[in-house]
Short mmCIF file of C-alpha atoms and ligand atoms in Angstrom, two decimals:
data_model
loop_
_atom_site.label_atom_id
_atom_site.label_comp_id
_atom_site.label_asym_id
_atom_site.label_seq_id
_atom_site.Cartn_x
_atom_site.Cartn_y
_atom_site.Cartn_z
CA UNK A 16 0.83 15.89 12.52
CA UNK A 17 3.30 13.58 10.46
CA UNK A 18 2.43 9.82 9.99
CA UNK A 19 3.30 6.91 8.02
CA UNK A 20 1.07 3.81 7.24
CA UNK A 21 3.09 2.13 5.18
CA UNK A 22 5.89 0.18 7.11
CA UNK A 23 7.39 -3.42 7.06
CA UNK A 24 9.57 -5.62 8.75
CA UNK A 25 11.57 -9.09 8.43
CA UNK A 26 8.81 -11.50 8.46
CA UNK A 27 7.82 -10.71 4.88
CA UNK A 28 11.03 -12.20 4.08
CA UNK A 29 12.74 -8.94 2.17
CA UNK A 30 12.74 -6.44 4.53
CA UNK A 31 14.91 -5.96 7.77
CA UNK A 32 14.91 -5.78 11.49
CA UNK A 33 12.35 -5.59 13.92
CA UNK A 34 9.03 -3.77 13.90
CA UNK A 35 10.41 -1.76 17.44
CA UNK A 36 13.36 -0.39 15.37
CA UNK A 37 10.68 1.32 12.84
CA UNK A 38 8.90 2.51 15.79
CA UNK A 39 11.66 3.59 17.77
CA UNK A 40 12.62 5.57 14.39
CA UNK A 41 9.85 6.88 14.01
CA UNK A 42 9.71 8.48 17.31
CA UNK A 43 13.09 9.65 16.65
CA UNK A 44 12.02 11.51 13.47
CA UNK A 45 9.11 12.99 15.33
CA UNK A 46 5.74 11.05 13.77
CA UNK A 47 2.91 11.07 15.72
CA UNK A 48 1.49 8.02 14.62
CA UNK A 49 3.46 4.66 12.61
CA UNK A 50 1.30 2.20 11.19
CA UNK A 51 2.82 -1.10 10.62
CA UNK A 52 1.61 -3.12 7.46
CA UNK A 53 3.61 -6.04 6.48
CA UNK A 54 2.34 -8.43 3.57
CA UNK A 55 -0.30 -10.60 3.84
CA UNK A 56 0.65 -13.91 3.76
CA UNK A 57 -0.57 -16.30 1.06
CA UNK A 58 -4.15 -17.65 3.01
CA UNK A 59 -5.19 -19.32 -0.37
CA UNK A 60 -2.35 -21.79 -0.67
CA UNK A 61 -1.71 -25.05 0.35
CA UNK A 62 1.92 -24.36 2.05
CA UNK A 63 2.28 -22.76 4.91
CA UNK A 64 4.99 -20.68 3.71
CA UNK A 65 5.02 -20.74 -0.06
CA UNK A 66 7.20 -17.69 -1.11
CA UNK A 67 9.57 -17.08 1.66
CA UNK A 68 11.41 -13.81 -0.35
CA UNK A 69 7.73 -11.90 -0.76
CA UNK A 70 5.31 -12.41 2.17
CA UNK A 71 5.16 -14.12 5.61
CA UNK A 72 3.90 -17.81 6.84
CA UNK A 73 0.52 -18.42 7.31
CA UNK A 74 1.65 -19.44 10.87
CA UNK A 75 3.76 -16.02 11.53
CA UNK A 76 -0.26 -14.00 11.08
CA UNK A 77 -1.61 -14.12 14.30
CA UNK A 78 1.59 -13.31 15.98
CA UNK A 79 2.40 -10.59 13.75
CA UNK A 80 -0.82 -8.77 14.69
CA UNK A 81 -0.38 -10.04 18.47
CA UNK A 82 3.12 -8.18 18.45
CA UNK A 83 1.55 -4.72 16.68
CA UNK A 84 -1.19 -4.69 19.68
CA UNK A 85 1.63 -5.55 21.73
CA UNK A 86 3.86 -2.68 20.91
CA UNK A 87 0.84 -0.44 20.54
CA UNK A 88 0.12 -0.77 24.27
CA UNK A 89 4.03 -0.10 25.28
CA UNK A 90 4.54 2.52 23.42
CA UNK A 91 1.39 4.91 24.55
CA UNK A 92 1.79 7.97 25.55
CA UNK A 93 4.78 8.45 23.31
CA UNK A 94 4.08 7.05 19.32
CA UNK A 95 0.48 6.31 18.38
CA UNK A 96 1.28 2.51 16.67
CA UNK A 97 -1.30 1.37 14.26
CA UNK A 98 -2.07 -2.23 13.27
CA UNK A 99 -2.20 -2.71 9.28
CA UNK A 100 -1.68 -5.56 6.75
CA UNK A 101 -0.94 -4.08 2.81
CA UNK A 102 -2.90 -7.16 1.42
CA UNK A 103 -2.59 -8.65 -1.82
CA UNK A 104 -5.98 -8.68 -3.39
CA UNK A 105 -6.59 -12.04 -5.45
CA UNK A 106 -10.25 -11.83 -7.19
CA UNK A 107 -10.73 -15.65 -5.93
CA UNK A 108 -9.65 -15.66 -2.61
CA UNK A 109 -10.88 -11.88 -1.57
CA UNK A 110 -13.54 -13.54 1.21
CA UNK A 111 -11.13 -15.55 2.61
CA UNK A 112 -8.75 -13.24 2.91
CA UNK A 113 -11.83 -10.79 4.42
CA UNK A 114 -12.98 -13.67 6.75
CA UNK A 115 -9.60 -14.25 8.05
CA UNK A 116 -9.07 -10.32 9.00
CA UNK A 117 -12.27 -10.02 10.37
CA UNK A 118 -11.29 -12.02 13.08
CA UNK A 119 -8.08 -9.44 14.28
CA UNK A 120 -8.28 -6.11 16.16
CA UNK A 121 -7.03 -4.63 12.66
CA UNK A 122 -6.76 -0.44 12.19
CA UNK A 123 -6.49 -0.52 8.58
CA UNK A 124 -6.04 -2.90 5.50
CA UNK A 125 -3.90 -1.56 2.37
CA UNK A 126 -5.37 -3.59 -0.55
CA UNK A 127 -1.93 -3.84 -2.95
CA UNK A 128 -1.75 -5.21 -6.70
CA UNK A 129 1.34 -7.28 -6.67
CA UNK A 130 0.51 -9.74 -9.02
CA UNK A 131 -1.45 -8.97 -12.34
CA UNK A 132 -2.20 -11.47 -15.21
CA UNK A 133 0.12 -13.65 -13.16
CA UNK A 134 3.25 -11.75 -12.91
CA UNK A 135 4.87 -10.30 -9.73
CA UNK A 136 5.23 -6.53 -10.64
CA UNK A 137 8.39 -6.39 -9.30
CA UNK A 138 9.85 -9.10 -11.76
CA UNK A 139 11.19 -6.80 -14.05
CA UNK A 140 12.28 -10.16 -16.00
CA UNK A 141 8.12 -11.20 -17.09
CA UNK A 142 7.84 -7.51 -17.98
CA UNK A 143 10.34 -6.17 -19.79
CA UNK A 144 10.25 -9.04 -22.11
CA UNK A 145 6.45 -8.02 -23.14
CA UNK A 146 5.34 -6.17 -26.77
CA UNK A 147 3.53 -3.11 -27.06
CA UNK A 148 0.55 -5.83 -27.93
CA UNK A 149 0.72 -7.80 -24.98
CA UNK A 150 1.39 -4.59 -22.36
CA UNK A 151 -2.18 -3.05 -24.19
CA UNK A 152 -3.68 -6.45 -22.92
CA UNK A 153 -1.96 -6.36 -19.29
CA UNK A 154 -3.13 -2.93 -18.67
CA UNK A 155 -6.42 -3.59 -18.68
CA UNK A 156 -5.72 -6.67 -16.30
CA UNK A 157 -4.06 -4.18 -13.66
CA UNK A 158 -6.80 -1.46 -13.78
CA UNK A 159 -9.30 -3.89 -13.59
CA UNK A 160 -7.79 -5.53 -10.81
CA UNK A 161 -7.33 -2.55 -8.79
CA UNK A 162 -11.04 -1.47 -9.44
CA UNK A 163 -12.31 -5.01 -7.91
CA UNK A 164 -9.86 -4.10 -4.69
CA UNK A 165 -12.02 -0.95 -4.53
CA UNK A 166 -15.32 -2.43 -4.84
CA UNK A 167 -14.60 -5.48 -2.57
CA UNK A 168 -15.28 -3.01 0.22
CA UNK A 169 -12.17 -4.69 2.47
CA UNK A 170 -9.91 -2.26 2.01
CA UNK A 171 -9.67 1.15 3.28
CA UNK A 172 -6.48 2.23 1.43
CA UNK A 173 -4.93 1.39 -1.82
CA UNK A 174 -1.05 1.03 -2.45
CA UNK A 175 0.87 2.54 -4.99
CA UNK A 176 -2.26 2.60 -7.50
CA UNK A 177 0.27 3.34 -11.02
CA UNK A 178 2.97 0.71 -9.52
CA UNK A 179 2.91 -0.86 -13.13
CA UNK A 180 3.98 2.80 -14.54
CA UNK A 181 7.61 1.61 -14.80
CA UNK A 182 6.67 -0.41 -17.70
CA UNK A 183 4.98 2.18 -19.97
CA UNK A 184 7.03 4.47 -22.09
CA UNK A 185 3.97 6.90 -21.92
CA UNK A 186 1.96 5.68 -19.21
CA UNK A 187 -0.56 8.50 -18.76
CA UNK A 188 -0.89 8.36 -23.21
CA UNK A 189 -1.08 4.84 -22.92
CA UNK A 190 -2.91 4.78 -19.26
CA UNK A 191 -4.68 8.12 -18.83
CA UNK A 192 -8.08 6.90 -19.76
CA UNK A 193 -8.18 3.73 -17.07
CA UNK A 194 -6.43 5.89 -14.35
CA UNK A 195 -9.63 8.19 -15.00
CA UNK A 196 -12.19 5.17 -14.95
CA UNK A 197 -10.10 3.89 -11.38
CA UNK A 198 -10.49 7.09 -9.84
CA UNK A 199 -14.08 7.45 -10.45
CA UNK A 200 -14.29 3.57 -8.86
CA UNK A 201 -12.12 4.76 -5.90
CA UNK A 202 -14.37 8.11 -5.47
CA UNK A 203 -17.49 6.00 -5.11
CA UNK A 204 -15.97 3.25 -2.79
CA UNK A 205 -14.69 5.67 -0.54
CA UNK A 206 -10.88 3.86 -1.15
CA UNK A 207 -8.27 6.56 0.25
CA UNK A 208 -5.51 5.76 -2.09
CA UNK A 209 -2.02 6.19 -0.71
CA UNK A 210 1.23 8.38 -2.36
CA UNK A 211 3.86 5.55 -1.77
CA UNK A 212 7.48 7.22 -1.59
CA UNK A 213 9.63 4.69 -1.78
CA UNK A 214 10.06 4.76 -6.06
CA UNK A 215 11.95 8.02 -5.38
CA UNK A 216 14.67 6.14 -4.25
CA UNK A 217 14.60 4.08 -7.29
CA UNK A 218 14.62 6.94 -9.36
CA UNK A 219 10.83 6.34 -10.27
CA UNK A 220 9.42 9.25 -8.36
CA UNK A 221 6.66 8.65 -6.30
CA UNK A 222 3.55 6.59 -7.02
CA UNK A 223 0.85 8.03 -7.66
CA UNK A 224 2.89 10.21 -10.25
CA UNK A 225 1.53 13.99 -10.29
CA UNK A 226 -0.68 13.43 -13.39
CA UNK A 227 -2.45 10.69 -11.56
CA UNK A 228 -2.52 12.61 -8.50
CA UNK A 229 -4.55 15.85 -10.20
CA UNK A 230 -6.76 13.46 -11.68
CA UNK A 231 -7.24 12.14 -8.06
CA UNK A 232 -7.98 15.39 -6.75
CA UNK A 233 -10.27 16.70 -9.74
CA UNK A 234 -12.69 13.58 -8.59
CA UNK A 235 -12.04 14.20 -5.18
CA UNK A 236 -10.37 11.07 -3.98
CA UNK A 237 -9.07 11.13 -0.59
CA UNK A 238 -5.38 10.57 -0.07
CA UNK A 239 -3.08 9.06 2.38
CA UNK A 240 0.92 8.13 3.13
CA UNK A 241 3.19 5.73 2.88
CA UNK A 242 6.94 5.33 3.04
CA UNK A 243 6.80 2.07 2.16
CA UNK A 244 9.70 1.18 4.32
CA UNK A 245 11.94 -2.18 4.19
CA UNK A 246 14.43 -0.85 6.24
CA UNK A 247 13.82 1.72 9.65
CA UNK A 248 15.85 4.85 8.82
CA UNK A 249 13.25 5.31 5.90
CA UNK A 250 10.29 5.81 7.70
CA UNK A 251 8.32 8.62 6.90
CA UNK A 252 11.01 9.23 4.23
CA UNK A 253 10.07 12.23 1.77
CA UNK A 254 6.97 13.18 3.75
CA UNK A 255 7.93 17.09 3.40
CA UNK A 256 7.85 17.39 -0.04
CA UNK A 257 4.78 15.34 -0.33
CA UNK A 258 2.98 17.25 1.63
CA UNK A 259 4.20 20.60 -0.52
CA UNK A 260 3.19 18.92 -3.59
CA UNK A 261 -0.55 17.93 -2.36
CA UNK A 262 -0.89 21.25 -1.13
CA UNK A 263 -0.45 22.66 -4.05
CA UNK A 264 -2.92 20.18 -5.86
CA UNK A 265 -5.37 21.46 -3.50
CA UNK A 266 -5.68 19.00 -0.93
CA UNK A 267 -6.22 20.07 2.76
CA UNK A 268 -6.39 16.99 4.43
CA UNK A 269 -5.01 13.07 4.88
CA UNK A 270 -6.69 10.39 6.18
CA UNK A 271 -5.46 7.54 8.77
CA UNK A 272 -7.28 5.05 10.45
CA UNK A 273 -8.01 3.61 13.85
CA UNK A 274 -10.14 0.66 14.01
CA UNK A 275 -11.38 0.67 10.49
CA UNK A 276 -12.37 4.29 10.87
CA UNK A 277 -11.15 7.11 8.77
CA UNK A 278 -9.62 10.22 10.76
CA UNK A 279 -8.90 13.57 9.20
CA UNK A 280 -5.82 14.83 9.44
CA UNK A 281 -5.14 18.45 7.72
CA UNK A 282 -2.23 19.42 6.36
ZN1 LIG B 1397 7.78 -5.43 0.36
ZN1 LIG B 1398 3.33 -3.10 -2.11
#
């Protein structure tokens, strides 16, 4: 059974088109289930709409999920449609952003480091720029960060746990030790991590990167997937060869969610 949990659409500002068009794709590329997860918007601000490029109103929320139920219901019987947020986690704001979930007939929440020690992690510009020195320091922010998304209990997945791997010349060297220390967190929290497979594109490969992934499996940590799609023809993109490359780490099974609830799906 092929799925994908990881899926966006133009609210958040930088992807296109219209969540039926990933659906509708996805049917056409034969998934059984789609899980929609657009970004959070940013509940702790003042704005309503504070970074148009990266995540969605405050205001667009409710009828974002209202739409995902919607869809779910029309397209029965044919696609299994999920409802999921990926989430930014922010340590001060995490039981606001739990409260406000709470409150939504929500499948799954993808709890996603986007911005450590204050930096997006996609601005290669605030990154690029750093020492050795000062990426030893930021590290430690990331992994740390991640960690507290585990342990806040809100989130059933994690996103593209090694995202910041793009910065390290070495990362498992320079990383190996905190990816170790994460998985351990993740193992105990019961966090499903996802392998994200939109860096292939980019020439990144996918995230987790195999190292991280053996380590994953040697702790027993369970694993999910995500195409991370900004655009509907990728959907479900590279799910073969994932699949190939868990199997031969050992894994027999991914997990999805309905309502909050993990369900086994073997591979
Ligand atoms: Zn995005
Ligand atoms: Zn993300």
């Amino acid at each position: 059974m092929k799925f994908d949990l990881h899926t966006h659409h133009h609210r958040c500002g930088h992807a296109v088109d219209e969540i039926e068009s990933y659906i509708r794709s996805a049917i056409d590329l034969g998934l059984s289930a789609i899980g929609i997860s657009d970004h959070s918007p940013y509940f702790a601000a003042e704005e309503d709409h504070p970074s148009p490029g990266l995540a969605m109103a405050k205001s667009e929320f409710p009828k974002y999920i209202e739409e995902v139920v919607k869809l779910k219901k029309q397209y029965e019987g044919k696609i299994e449609v999920l409802v999921g947020v990926e989430s930014d986690y922010f340590t001060d704001s995490i039981k606001l952003y739990a409260d406000i979930y709470r409150k939504y007939p929500i499948d799954y929440l993808i709890g996603s480091i986007h911005i450590s020690g204050g930096k997006h992690i996609s601005d290669r510009g605030l990154w690029t720029v750093l020492d050795e020195e000062q990426l030893e320091l930021e590290k430690f922010i990331y992994f740390d960060l991640l960690q507290q998304a585990a342990k806040s209990g809100v989130f059933q997945i994690i996103g593209h746990m090694d995202l910041i791997r793009r910065y390290y010349k070495d990362f498992m060297q320079s990383c190996g030790p905190l990816v170790e220390k994460t998985m351990q967190v993740f193992a105990e929290t019961d966090a499903v991590y996802e392998v994200n497979t939109s860096g292939i594109e980019r020439g990144e490969g996918i995230n987790p990167c195999r190292e991280v992934l053996e380590i994953a499996s040697h702790y027993g940590v369970k694993v999910t997937f995500g195409s991370d799609s900004h655009r509907p023809m990728r959907v479900g993109e590279h799910w073969d060869s994932t699949i190939t490359l868990l199997k031969q780490l050992g894994y027999k099974e991914l997990i999805m969610f309905r309502n909050l609830k993990p369900v086994s799906i073997s591979i």
